[in-house]
């Protein structure tokens, strides 16, 4: 049982995916609070926008690690979400700071529904990824 670079990549991905699961749950709860008018959109966007770049950076970091460690199947599994993150950030609303959520448009029914659906899909993706990385990490450590 040796700690190889591939096993280290899976360990890092596992830890970062746990953080991404937390981010996805935070987004889902935040949009549910907006939907039920528990918080106002300005406060909610001020708490959500600072989480966008760390989320994208975490996902990009272990995607690059999988590229460097030649884990092609896991890389192909992560590339659609990585491409979506790039596309989403390149086509974000024009704002003064970094982030995706504009307080003036987030309360539109279609924007709120899209953000909720995106949060649920990301949560599902990160949960599947977590268990996949856990399996691959154990496999790499045992073999």
GROMACS .gro file of C-alpha atoms in nm:
model
  143
    1UNK     CA    1   0.000   0.000   0.000
    2UNK     CA    2   0.185   0.305  -0.130
    3UNK     CA    3   0.079   0.664  -0.156
    4UNK     CA    4   0.118   0.746  -0.524
    5UNK     CA    5   0.050   1.071  -0.704
    6UNK     CA    6  -0.278   0.927  -0.834
    7UNK     CA    7  -0.390   0.832  -0.483
    8UNK     CA    8  -0.293   1.180  -0.361
    9UNK     CA    9  -0.502   1.333  -0.640
   10UNK     CA   10  -0.801   1.127  -0.531
   11UNK     CA   11  -0.751   1.226  -0.168
   12UNK     CA   12  -0.738   1.596  -0.261
   13UNK     CA   13  -1.042   1.554  -0.488
   14UNK     CA   14  -1.229   1.378  -0.209
   15UNK     CA   15  -1.164   1.660   0.037
   16UNK     CA   16  -1.249   1.931  -0.216
   17UNK     CA   17  -1.564   1.749  -0.325
   18UNK     CA   18  -1.681   1.743   0.036
   19UNK     CA   19  -1.643   2.122   0.036
   20UNK     CA   20  -1.827   2.145  -0.296
   21UNK     CA   21  -2.114   1.940  -0.154
   22UNK     CA   22  -2.135   2.195   0.126
   23UNK     CA   23  -2.138   2.480  -0.130
   24UNK     CA   24  -2.416   2.311  -0.330
   25UNK     CA   25  -2.628   2.262  -0.018
   26UNK     CA   26  -2.565   2.624   0.080
   27UNK     CA   27  -2.684   2.739  -0.264
   28UNK     CA   28  -2.998   2.525  -0.247
   29UNK     CA   29  -3.088   2.659   0.099
   30UNK     CA   30  -3.016   3.017  -0.009
   31UNK     CA   31  -3.242   2.994  -0.315
   32UNK     CA   32  -3.513   2.830  -0.109
   33UNK     CA   33  -3.494   3.124   0.132
   34UNK     CA   34  -3.532   3.360  -0.165
   35UNK     CA   35  -3.825   3.160  -0.295
   36UNK     CA   36  -4.007   3.184   0.038
   37UNK     CA   37  -3.915   3.553   0.084
   38UNK     CA   38  -3.722   3.479   0.401
   39UNK     CA   39  -3.427   3.698   0.291
   40UNK     CA   40  -3.400   3.985   0.053
   41UNK     CA   41  -3.217   3.936  -0.279
   42UNK     CA   42  -2.938   4.185  -0.209
   43UNK     CA   43  -2.827   4.014   0.111
   44UNK     CA   44  -2.856   3.671  -0.045
   45UNK     CA   45  -2.653   3.766  -0.353
   46UNK     CA   46  -2.391   3.927  -0.129
   47UNK     CA   47  -2.348   3.593   0.051
   48UNK     CA   48  -2.366   3.373  -0.261
   49UNK     CA   49  -2.142   3.564  -0.501
   50UNK     CA   50  -1.823   3.524  -0.293
   51UNK     CA   51  -1.872   3.145  -0.304
   52UNK     CA   52  -1.876   3.119  -0.684
   53UNK     CA   53  -1.503   3.158  -0.752
   54UNK     CA   54  -1.392   2.922  -0.472
   55UNK     CA   55  -1.635   2.660  -0.603
   56UNK     CA   56  -1.508   2.693  -0.959
   57UNK     CA   57  -1.145   2.698  -0.839
   58UNK     CA   58  -1.188   2.380  -0.634
   59UNK     CA   59  -1.342   2.198  -0.926
   60UNK     CA   60  -1.079   2.327  -1.168
   61UNK     CA   61  -0.797   2.227  -0.931
   62UNK     CA   62  -0.883   1.862  -0.911
   63UNK     CA   63  -0.977   1.851  -1.280
   64UNK     CA   64  -0.624   1.969  -1.359
   65UNK     CA   65  -0.484   1.719  -1.109
   66UNK     CA   66  -0.667   1.438  -1.289
   67UNK     CA   67  -0.526   1.566  -1.617
   68UNK     CA   68  -0.172   1.561  -1.473
   69UNK     CA   69  -0.218   1.213  -1.329
   70UNK     CA   70  -0.362   1.078  -1.657
   71UNK     CA   71  -0.695   0.967  -1.508
   72UNK     CA   72  -0.880   0.995  -1.838
   73UNK     CA   73  -1.216   0.846  -1.741
   74UNK     CA   74  -1.248   1.067  -1.433
   75UNK     CA   75  -1.130   1.363  -1.638
   76UNK     CA   76  -1.398   1.294  -1.901
   77UNK     CA   77  -1.652   1.265  -1.620
   78UNK     CA   78  -1.553   1.611  -1.489
   79UNK     CA   79  -1.512   1.795  -1.820
   80UNK     CA   80  -1.882   1.873  -1.886
   81UNK     CA   81  -1.920   2.050  -1.551
   82UNK     CA   82  -1.583   2.221  -1.596
   83UNK     CA   83  -1.692   2.348  -1.939
   84UNK     CA   84  -2.026   2.457  -1.795
   85UNK     CA   85  -1.849   2.653  -1.521
   86UNK     CA   86  -1.636   2.833  -1.779
   87UNK     CA   87  -1.937   2.904  -1.999
   88UNK     CA   88  -2.148   3.023  -1.706
   89UNK     CA   89  -1.879   3.256  -1.577
   90UNK     CA   90  -1.801   3.398  -1.921
   91UNK     CA   91  -2.171   3.478  -1.976
   92UNK     CA   92  -2.247   3.612  -1.630
   93UNK     CA   93  -2.441   3.937  -1.575
   94UNK     CA   94  -2.240   4.257  -1.589
   95UNK     CA   95  -2.166   4.347  -1.228
   96UNK     CA   96  -1.901   4.541  -1.040
   97UNK     CA   97  -1.761   4.238  -0.856
   98UNK     CA   98  -1.710   3.869  -0.922
   99UNK     CA   99  -2.009   3.641  -0.898
  100UNK     CA  100  -2.303   3.509  -1.095
  101UNK     CA  101  -2.609   3.632  -0.918
  102UNK     CA  102  -2.754   3.976  -0.984
  103UNK     CA  103  -2.993   4.095  -0.709
  104UNK     CA  104  -3.213   4.275  -0.960
  105UNK     CA  105  -3.288   3.965  -1.169
  106UNK     CA  106  -3.254   3.675  -0.925
  107UNK     CA  107  -3.617   3.707  -0.810
  108UNK     CA  108  -3.750   3.643  -1.160
  109UNK     CA  109  -3.930   3.309  -1.155
  110UNK     CA  110  -3.726   3.161  -1.440
  111UNK     CA  111  -3.392   3.274  -1.292
  112UNK     CA  112  -3.480   3.140  -0.947
  113UNK     CA  113  -3.601   2.808  -1.091
  114UNK     CA  114  -3.286   2.779  -1.300
  115UNK     CA  115  -3.064   2.851  -1.000
  116UNK     CA  116  -3.248   2.596  -0.785
  117UNK     CA  117  -3.226   2.331  -1.056
  118UNK     CA  118  -2.857   2.406  -1.106
  119UNK     CA  119  -2.799   2.365  -0.733
  120UNK     CA  120  -2.976   2.028  -0.721
  121UNK     CA  121  -2.793   1.900  -1.030
  122UNK     CA  122  -2.457   2.007  -0.889
  123UNK     CA  123  -2.538   1.842  -0.557
  124UNK     CA  124  -2.615   1.517  -0.737
  125UNK     CA  125  -2.300   1.543  -0.946
  126UNK     CA  126  -2.081   1.612  -0.644
  127UNK     CA  127  -2.235   1.326  -0.445
  128UNK     CA  128  -2.174   1.081  -0.730
  129UNK     CA  129  -1.823   1.222  -0.768
  130UNK     CA  130  -1.754   1.185  -0.397
  131UNK     CA  131  -1.831   0.814  -0.394
  132UNK     CA  132  -1.653   0.758  -0.725
  133UNK     CA  133  -1.338   0.928  -0.591
  134UNK     CA  134  -1.365   0.732  -0.268
  135UNK     CA  135  -1.379   0.405  -0.459
  136UNK     CA  136  -1.091   0.504  -0.690
  137UNK     CA  137  -0.881   0.622  -0.395
  138UNK     CA  138  -0.927   0.293  -0.211
  139UNK     CA  139  -0.855   0.101  -0.531
  140UNK     CA  140  -0.533   0.298  -0.588
  141UNK     CA  141  -0.420   0.255  -0.228
  142UNK     CA  142  -0.487  -0.119  -0.227
  143UNK     CA  143  -0.333  -0.200  -0.564
   0.00000   0.00000   0.00000
